[in-house]
Protein backbone atom coordinates (compact mmCIF):
# COMPACT_ATOMS: atom_id res chain seq x y z
CA UNK A 1 0.00 0.00 0.00
CA UNK A 2 1.22 3.45 -0.91
CA UNK A 3 1.15 6.06 1.89
CA UNK A 4 -2.02 7.72 0.59
CA UNK A 5 -3.81 4.35 0.58
CA UNK A 6 -2.95 3.36 4.15
CA UNK A 7 -5.72 2.62 6.61
CA UNK A 8 -5.41 1.29 10.14
CA UNK A 9 -6.98 -1.99 8.99
CA UNK A 10 -4.58 -2.27 6.07
CA UNK A 11 -1.58 -1.54 8.29
CA UNK A 12 -2.73 -4.13 10.84
CA UNK A 13 -3.24 -6.70 8.08
CA UNK A 14 0.18 -6.08 6.48
CA UNK A 15 2.15 -6.23 9.74
CA UNK A 16 0.32 -9.31 10.98
CA UNK A 17 0.65 -11.06 7.61
CA UNK A 18 4.42 -10.64 7.86
CA UNK A 19 4.36 -12.00 11.41
CA UNK A 20 2.10 -14.93 10.46
CA UNK A 21 4.38 -15.83 7.54
CA UNK A 22 7.16 -16.15 10.12
CA UNK A 23 5.13 -18.16 12.64
CA UNK A 24 4.56 -15.25 15.04
CA UNK A 25 1.29 -14.23 16.73
CA UNK A 26 -0.54 -11.07 15.65
CA UNK A 27 -0.08 -7.69 17.27
CA UNK A 28 -2.87 -5.30 18.30
CA UNK A 29 -2.92 -1.74 16.99
CA UNK A 30 -2.29 0.94 19.61
CA UNK A 31 -3.10 4.64 19.06
CA UNK A 32 -0.50 5.81 21.60
CA UNK A 33 2.24 3.90 19.79
CA UNK A 34 0.95 5.33 16.50
CA UNK A 35 1.30 8.81 17.99
CA UNK A 36 4.94 8.09 18.90
CA UNK A 37 5.56 6.64 15.43
CA UNK A 38 3.91 9.67 13.80
CA UNK A 39 6.12 12.03 15.79
CA UNK A 40 9.21 10.20 14.52
CA UNK A 41 8.07 9.91 10.90
CA UNK A 42 7.17 13.62 10.82
CA UNK A 43 10.48 14.57 12.42
CA UNK A 44 12.46 12.51 9.91
CA UNK A 45 10.52 14.05 7.00
CA UNK A 46 10.92 17.59 8.33
CA UNK A 47 14.68 17.12 8.72
CA UNK A 48 14.95 14.80 5.67
CA UNK A 49 17.08 12.49 7.78
CA UNK A 50 16.70 8.79 8.51
CA UNK A 51 17.52 8.27 12.19
CA UNK A 52 16.15 6.92 15.45
CA UNK A 53 17.27 9.98 17.40
CA UNK A 54 16.81 13.47 15.99
CA UNK A 55 16.80 15.35 19.26
CA UNK A 56 14.22 13.16 20.96
CA UNK A 57 14.53 9.52 21.98
CA UNK A 58 12.03 6.74 21.47
CA UNK A 59 11.34 6.67 25.21
CA UNK A 60 10.68 10.42 25.22
CA UNK A 61 8.24 10.06 22.31
CA UNK A 62 6.37 7.13 23.89
CA UNK A 63 6.24 8.89 27.27
CA UNK A 64 4.78 11.98 25.60
CA UNK A 65 2.19 9.77 23.88
CA UNK A 66 1.27 8.25 27.27
CA UNK A 67 2.69 4.77 26.68
CA UNK A 68 4.70 3.30 29.55
CA UNK A 69 5.50 -0.26 28.44
CA UNK A 70 8.65 -1.64 26.86
CA UNK A 71 9.16 -0.37 23.32
CA UNK A 72 11.17 -0.99 20.17
CA UNK A 73 11.34 0.95 16.94
CA UNK A 74 12.01 0.38 13.27
CA UNK A 75 12.48 3.26 10.86
CA UNK A 76 12.87 3.21 7.10
CA UNK A 77 13.28 5.71 4.30
CA UNK A 78 12.67 5.68 0.58
CA UNK A 79 10.24 2.81 0.30
CA UNK A 80 7.15 3.82 -1.66
CA UNK A 81 4.85 1.23 -0.08
CA UNK A 82 4.33 -0.36 3.31
CA UNK A 83 5.08 -3.78 1.82
CA UNK A 84 8.49 -2.48 0.70
CA UNK A 85 9.18 -1.06 4.17
CA UNK A 86 8.23 -4.38 5.78
CA UNK A 87 10.43 -6.30 3.31
CA UNK A 88 13.37 -4.04 4.18
CA UNK A 89 12.85 -4.60 7.89
CA UNK A 90 12.65 -8.35 7.39
CA UNK A 91 15.95 -8.26 5.46
CA UNK A 92 17.76 -6.53 8.36
CA UNK A 93 18.49 -8.77 11.38
CA UNK A 94 17.96 -6.04 14.00
CA UNK A 95 14.78 -4.70 12.38
CA UNK A 96 13.50 -8.24 11.81
CA UNK A 97 13.99 -8.99 15.49
CA UNK A 98 11.85 -5.99 16.49
CA UNK A 99 9.13 -6.70 13.93
CA UNK A 100 8.85 -10.38 14.86
CA UNK A 101 9.50 -10.24 18.61
CA UNK A 102 7.00 -12.19 20.68
CA UNK A 103 7.75 -9.90 23.64
CA UNK A 104 5.77 -7.14 21.96
CA UNK A 105 1.97 -7.29 21.92
CA UNK A 106 0.96 -4.11 20.10
CA UNK A 107 2.26 -1.50 17.70
CA UNK A 108 1.67 1.75 15.91
CA UNK A 109 2.93 2.81 12.51
CA UNK A 110 3.17 6.09 10.63
CA UNK A 111 4.52 7.42 7.37
CA UNK A 112 5.45 10.96 6.40
CA UNK A 113 6.72 12.56 3.23
CA UNK A 114 9.05 15.48 2.69
CA UNK A 115 6.78 18.39 1.83
CA UNK A 116 6.59 20.15 -1.50
CA UNK A 117 9.22 20.18 -4.18
CA UNK A 118 12.18 20.06 -1.79
CA UNK A 119 15.02 17.90 -2.98
CA UNK A 120 15.08 14.80 -0.80
CA UNK A 121 17.22 11.73 -0.41
CA UNK A 122 14.34 9.45 0.67
CA UNK A 123 11.14 11.56 0.33
CA UNK A 124 9.10 8.94 2.28
CA UNK A 125 9.83 8.04 5.91
CA UNK A 126 8.33 5.14 7.89
CA UNK A 127 8.25 4.53 11.65
CA UNK A 128 7.04 1.37 13.40
CA UNK A 129 6.88 1.38 17.20
CA UNK A 130 6.16 -1.89 19.00
CA UNK A 131 5.24 -2.16 22.66
CA UNK A 132 4.51 -4.63 25.38
CA UNK A 133 4.91 -5.39 29.05
CA UNK A 134 8.26 -4.60 30.64
CA UNK A 135 8.07 -7.92 32.49
CA UNK A 136 8.49 -9.81 29.19
CA UNK A 137 12.11 -8.67 29.05
CA UNK A 138 13.11 -10.19 32.41
mmCIF file of N, CA, C and O in Angstrom, residues 7-48:
data_model
loop_
_atom_site.group_PDB
_atom_site.id
_atom_site.type_symbol
_atom_site.label_atom_id
_atom_site.label_comp_id
_atom_site.label_asym_id
_atom_site.label_seq_id
_atom_site.Cartn_x
_atom_site.Cartn_y
_atom_site.Cartn_z
ATOM 1 N N UNK A 7 -4.669 2.542 5.603
ATOM 2 C CA UNK A 7 -5.717 2.617 6.613
ATOM 3 C C UNK A 7 -5.221 1.822 7.812
ATOM 4 O O UNK A 7 -4.321 0.979 7.680
ATOM 5 N N UNK A 8 -5.817 2.054 8.962
ATOM 6 C CA UNK A 8 -5.414 1.290 10.139
ATOM 7 C C UNK A 8 -5.610 -0.203 9.904
ATOM 8 O O UNK A 8 -4.755 -1.009 10.243
ATOM 9 N N UNK A 9 -6.728 -0.576 9.281
ATOM 10 C CA UNK A 9 -6.979 -1.988 8.988
ATOM 11 C C UNK A 9 -5.953 -2.570 8.035
ATOM 12 O O UNK A 9 -5.491 -3.696 8.213
ATOM 13 N N UNK A 10 -5.585 -1.799 7.021
ATOM 14 C CA UNK A 10 -4.584 -2.266 6.071
ATOM 15 C C UNK A 10 -3.208 -2.410 6.694
ATOM 16 O O UNK A 10 -2.464 -3.351 6.400
ATOM 17 N N UNK A 11 -2.863 -1.475 7.582
ATOM 18 C CA UNK A 11 -1.583 -1.545 8.292
ATOM 19 C C UNK A 11 -1.559 -2.782 9.184
ATOM 20 O O UNK A 11 -0.595 -3.549 9.176
ATOM 21 N N UNK A 12 -2.624 -2.980 9.948
ATOM 22 C CA UNK A 12 -2.727 -4.133 10.840
ATOM 23 C C UNK A 12 -2.602 -5.432 10.050
ATOM 24 O O UNK A 12 -1.871 -6.351 10.438
ATOM 25 N N UNK A 13 -3.289 -5.494 8.920
ATOM 26 C CA UNK A 13 -3.238 -6.695 8.077
ATOM 27 C C UNK A 13 -1.829 -6.955 7.544
ATOM 28 O O UNK A 13 -1.341 -8.083 7.577
ATOM 29 N N UNK A 14 -1.159 -5.910 7.060
ATOM 30 C CA UNK A 14 0.178 -6.077 6.480
ATOM 31 C C UNK A 14 1.199 -6.513 7.528
ATOM 32 O O UNK A 14 1.990 -7.440 7.291
ATOM 33 N N UNK A 15 1.199 -5.867 8.685
ATOM 34 C CA UNK A 15 2.154 -6.227 9.741
ATOM 35 C C UNK A 15 1.895 -7.645 10.222
ATOM 36 O O UNK A 15 2.822 -8.463 10.366
ATOM 37 N N UNK A 16 0.630 -7.974 10.461
ATOM 38 C CA UNK A 16 0.320 -9.305 10.984
ATOM 39 C C UNK A 16 0.484 -10.401 9.936
ATOM 40 O O UNK A 16 0.790 -11.540 10.294
ATOM 41 N N UNK A 17 0.361 -10.078 8.660
ATOM 42 C CA UNK A 17 0.648 -11.063 7.611
ATOM 43 C C UNK A 17 2.137 -11.409 7.614
ATOM 44 O O UNK A 17 2.514 -12.579 7.473
ATOM 45 N N UNK A 18 2.979 -10.396 7.788
ATOM 46 C CA UNK A 18 4.424 -10.644 7.860
ATOM 47 C C UNK A 18 4.756 -11.496 9.078
ATOM 48 O O UNK A 18 5.578 -12.415 9.010
ATOM 49 N N UNK A 19 4.122 -11.209 10.191
ATOM 50 C CA UNK A 19 4.356 -11.998 11.409
ATOM 51 C C UNK A 19 3.855 -13.430 11.229
ATOM 52 O O UNK A 19 4.549 -14.384 11.596
ATOM 53 N N UNK A 20 2.665 -13.594 10.667
ATOM 54 C CA UNK A 20 2.102 -14.932 10.464
ATOM 55 C C UNK A 20 2.978 -15.757 9.525
ATOM 56 O O UNK A 20 3.191 -16.954 9.763
ATOM 57 N N UNK A 21 3.510 -15.120 8.491
ATOM 58 C CA UNK A 21 4.381 -15.829 7.540
ATOM 59 C C UNK A 21 5.647 -16.332 8.215
ATOM 60 O O UNK A 21 6.317 -17.229 7.699
ATOM 61 N N UNK A 22 5.971 -15.758 9.360
ATOM 62 C CA UNK A 22 7.162 -16.152 10.117
ATOM 63 C C UNK A 22 6.809 -16.865 11.416
ATOM 64 O O UNK A 22 7.631 -16.966 12.325
ATOM 65 N N UNK A 23 5.563 -17.358 11.500
ATOM 66 C CA UNK A 23 5.133 -18.157 12.644
ATOM 67 C C UNK A 23 4.959 -17.378 13.935
ATOM 68 O O UNK A 23 5.045 -17.959 15.021
ATOM 69 N N UNK A 24 4.705 -16.086 13.848
ATOM 70 C CA UNK A 24 4.558 -15.247 15.038
ATOM 71 C C UNK A 24 3.096 -14.842 15.223
ATOM 72 O O UNK A 24 2.359 -14.672 14.258
ATOM 73 N N UNK A 25 2.673 -14.629 16.473
ATOM 74 C CA UNK A 25 1.292 -14.229 16.731
ATOM 75 C C UNK A 25 1.045 -12.786 16.291
ATOM 76 O O UNK A 25 1.982 -11.994 16.179
ATOM 77 N N UNK A 26 -0.224 -12.437 16.073
ATOM 78 C CA UNK A 26 -0.544 -11.073 15.647
ATOM 79 C C UNK A 26 -0.342 -10.058 16.763
ATOM 80 O O UNK A 26 -0.350 -10.403 17.942
ATOM 81 N N UNK A 27 -0.162 -8.826 16.347
ATOM 82 C CA UNK A 27 -0.079 -7.691 17.267
ATOM 83 C C UNK A 27 -1.391 -6.905 17.196
ATOM 84 O O UNK A 27 -2.053 -6.899 16.161
ATOM 85 N N UNK A 28 -1.733 -6.228 18.284
ATOM 86 C CA UNK A 28 -2.869 -5.303 18.299
ATOM 87 C C UNK A 28 -2.363 -3.919 17.883
ATOM 88 O O UNK A 28 -1.200 -3.583 18.107
ATOM 89 N N UNK A 29 -3.273 -3.114 17.340
ATOM 90 C CA UNK A 29 -2.920 -1.743 16.993
ATOM 91 C C UNK A 29 -3.127 -0.856 18.213
ATOM 92 O O UNK A 29 -4.100 -1.032 18.950
ATOM 93 N N UNK A 30 -2.219 0.082 18.447
ATOM 94 C CA UNK A 30 -2.290 0.944 19.611
ATOM 95 C C UNK A 30 -2.124 2.401 19.171
ATOM 96 O O UNK A 30 -1.094 2.761 18.585
ATOM 97 N N UNK A 31 -3.113 3.236 19.473
ATOM 98 C CA UNK A 31 -3.098 4.638 19.058
ATOM 99 C C UNK A 31 -1.969 5.432 19.708
ATOM 100 O O UNK A 31 -1.427 6.364 19.098
ATOM 101 N N UNK A 32 -1.603 5.102 20.941
ATOM 102 C CA UNK A 32 -0.504 5.810 21.601
ATOM 103 C C UNK A 32 0.818 5.513 20.902
ATOM 104 O O UNK A 32 1.651 6.412 20.713
ATOM 105 N N UNK A 33 1.009 4.257 20.507
ATOM 106 C CA UNK A 33 2.235 3.904 19.787
ATOM 107 C C UNK A 33 2.228 4.517 18.386
ATOM 108 O O UNK A 33 3.272 4.915 17.875
ATOM 109 N N UNK A 34 1.045 4.633 17.784
ATOM 110 C CA UNK A 34 0.951 5.326 16.497
ATOM 111 C C UNK A 34 1.354 6.790 16.658
ATOM 112 O O UNK A 34 2.057 7.347 15.813
ATOM 113 N N UNK A 35 0.937 7.413 17.744
ATOM 114 C CA UNK A 35 1.296 8.805 17.993
ATOM 115 C C UNK A 35 2.820 8.967 18.099
ATOM 116 O O UNK A 35 3.398 9.905 17.536
ATOM 117 N N UNK A 36 3.472 8.051 18.789
ATOM 118 C CA UNK A 36 4.936 8.087 18.897
ATOM 119 C C UNK A 36 5.590 7.848 17.542
ATOM 120 O O UNK A 36 6.579 8.506 17.195
ATOM 121 N N UNK A 37 5.035 6.915 16.766
ATOM 122 C CA UNK A 37 5.561 6.640 15.427
ATOM 123 C C UNK A 37 5.365 7.857 14.521
ATOM 124 O O UNK A 37 6.251 8.227 13.748
ATOM 125 N N UNK A 38 4.202 8.490 14.626
ATOM 126 C CA UNK A 38 3.912 9.667 13.798
ATOM 127 C C UNK A 38 4.878 10.805 14.124
ATOM 128 O O UNK A 38 5.378 11.488 13.230
ATOM 129 N N UNK A 39 5.165 10.995 15.402
ATOM 130 C CA UNK A 39 6.122 12.031 15.788
ATOM 131 C C UNK A 39 7.476 11.776 15.134
ATOM 132 O O UNK A 39 8.115 12.704 14.623
ATOM 133 N N UNK A 40 7.912 10.529 15.119
ATOM 134 C CA UNK A 40 9.212 10.198 14.524
ATOM 135 C C UNK A 40 9.190 10.333 13.007
ATOM 136 O O UNK A 40 10.109 10.895 12.420
ATOM 137 N N UNK A 41 8.154 9.813 12.359
ATOM 138 C CA UNK A 41 8.068 9.913 10.899
ATOM 139 C C UNK A 41 8.038 11.378 10.471
ATOM 140 O O UNK A 41 8.738 11.773 9.525
ATOM 141 N N UNK A 42 7.246 12.190 11.162
ATOM 142 C CA UNK A 42 7.171 13.618 10.823
ATOM 143 C C UNK A 42 8.498 14.325 11.055
ATOM 144 O O UNK A 42 8.899 15.178 10.259
ATOM 145 N N UNK A 43 9.181 13.970 12.137
ATOM 146 C CA UNK A 43 10.481 14.573 12.423
ATOM 147 C C UNK A 43 11.506 14.206 11.351
ATOM 148 O O UNK A 43 12.253 15.072 10.872
ATOM 149 N N UNK A 44 11.521 12.922 10.965
ATOM 150 C CA UNK A 44 12.458 12.509 9.912
ATOM 151 C C UNK A 44 12.164 13.241 8.605
ATOM 152 O O UNK A 44 13.087 13.705 7.924
ATOM 153 N N UNK A 45 10.883 13.358 8.245
ATOM 154 C CA UNK A 45 10.518 14.052 7.002
ATOM 155 C C UNK A 45 10.866 15.532 7.073
ATOM 156 O O UNK A 45 11.375 16.105 6.102
ATOM 157 N N UNK A 46 10.629 16.150 8.217
ATOM 158 C CA UNK A 46 10.915 17.588 8.334
ATOM 159 C C UNK A 46 12.410 17.871 8.255
ATOM 160 O O UNK A 46 12.820 18.912 7.748
ATOM 161 N N UNK A 47 13.219 16.942 8.754
ATOM 162 C CA UNK A 47 14.677 17.118 8.723
ATOM 163 C C UNK A 47 15.310 16.382 7.541
ATOM 164 O O UNK A 47 16.521 16.474 7.331
ATOM 165 N N UNK A 48 14.480 15.624 6.798
ATOM 166 C CA UNK A 48 14.947 14.803 5.671
ATOM 167 C C UNK A 48 16.151 13.960 6.070
ATOM 168 O O UNK A 48 17.165 13.905 5.388
#
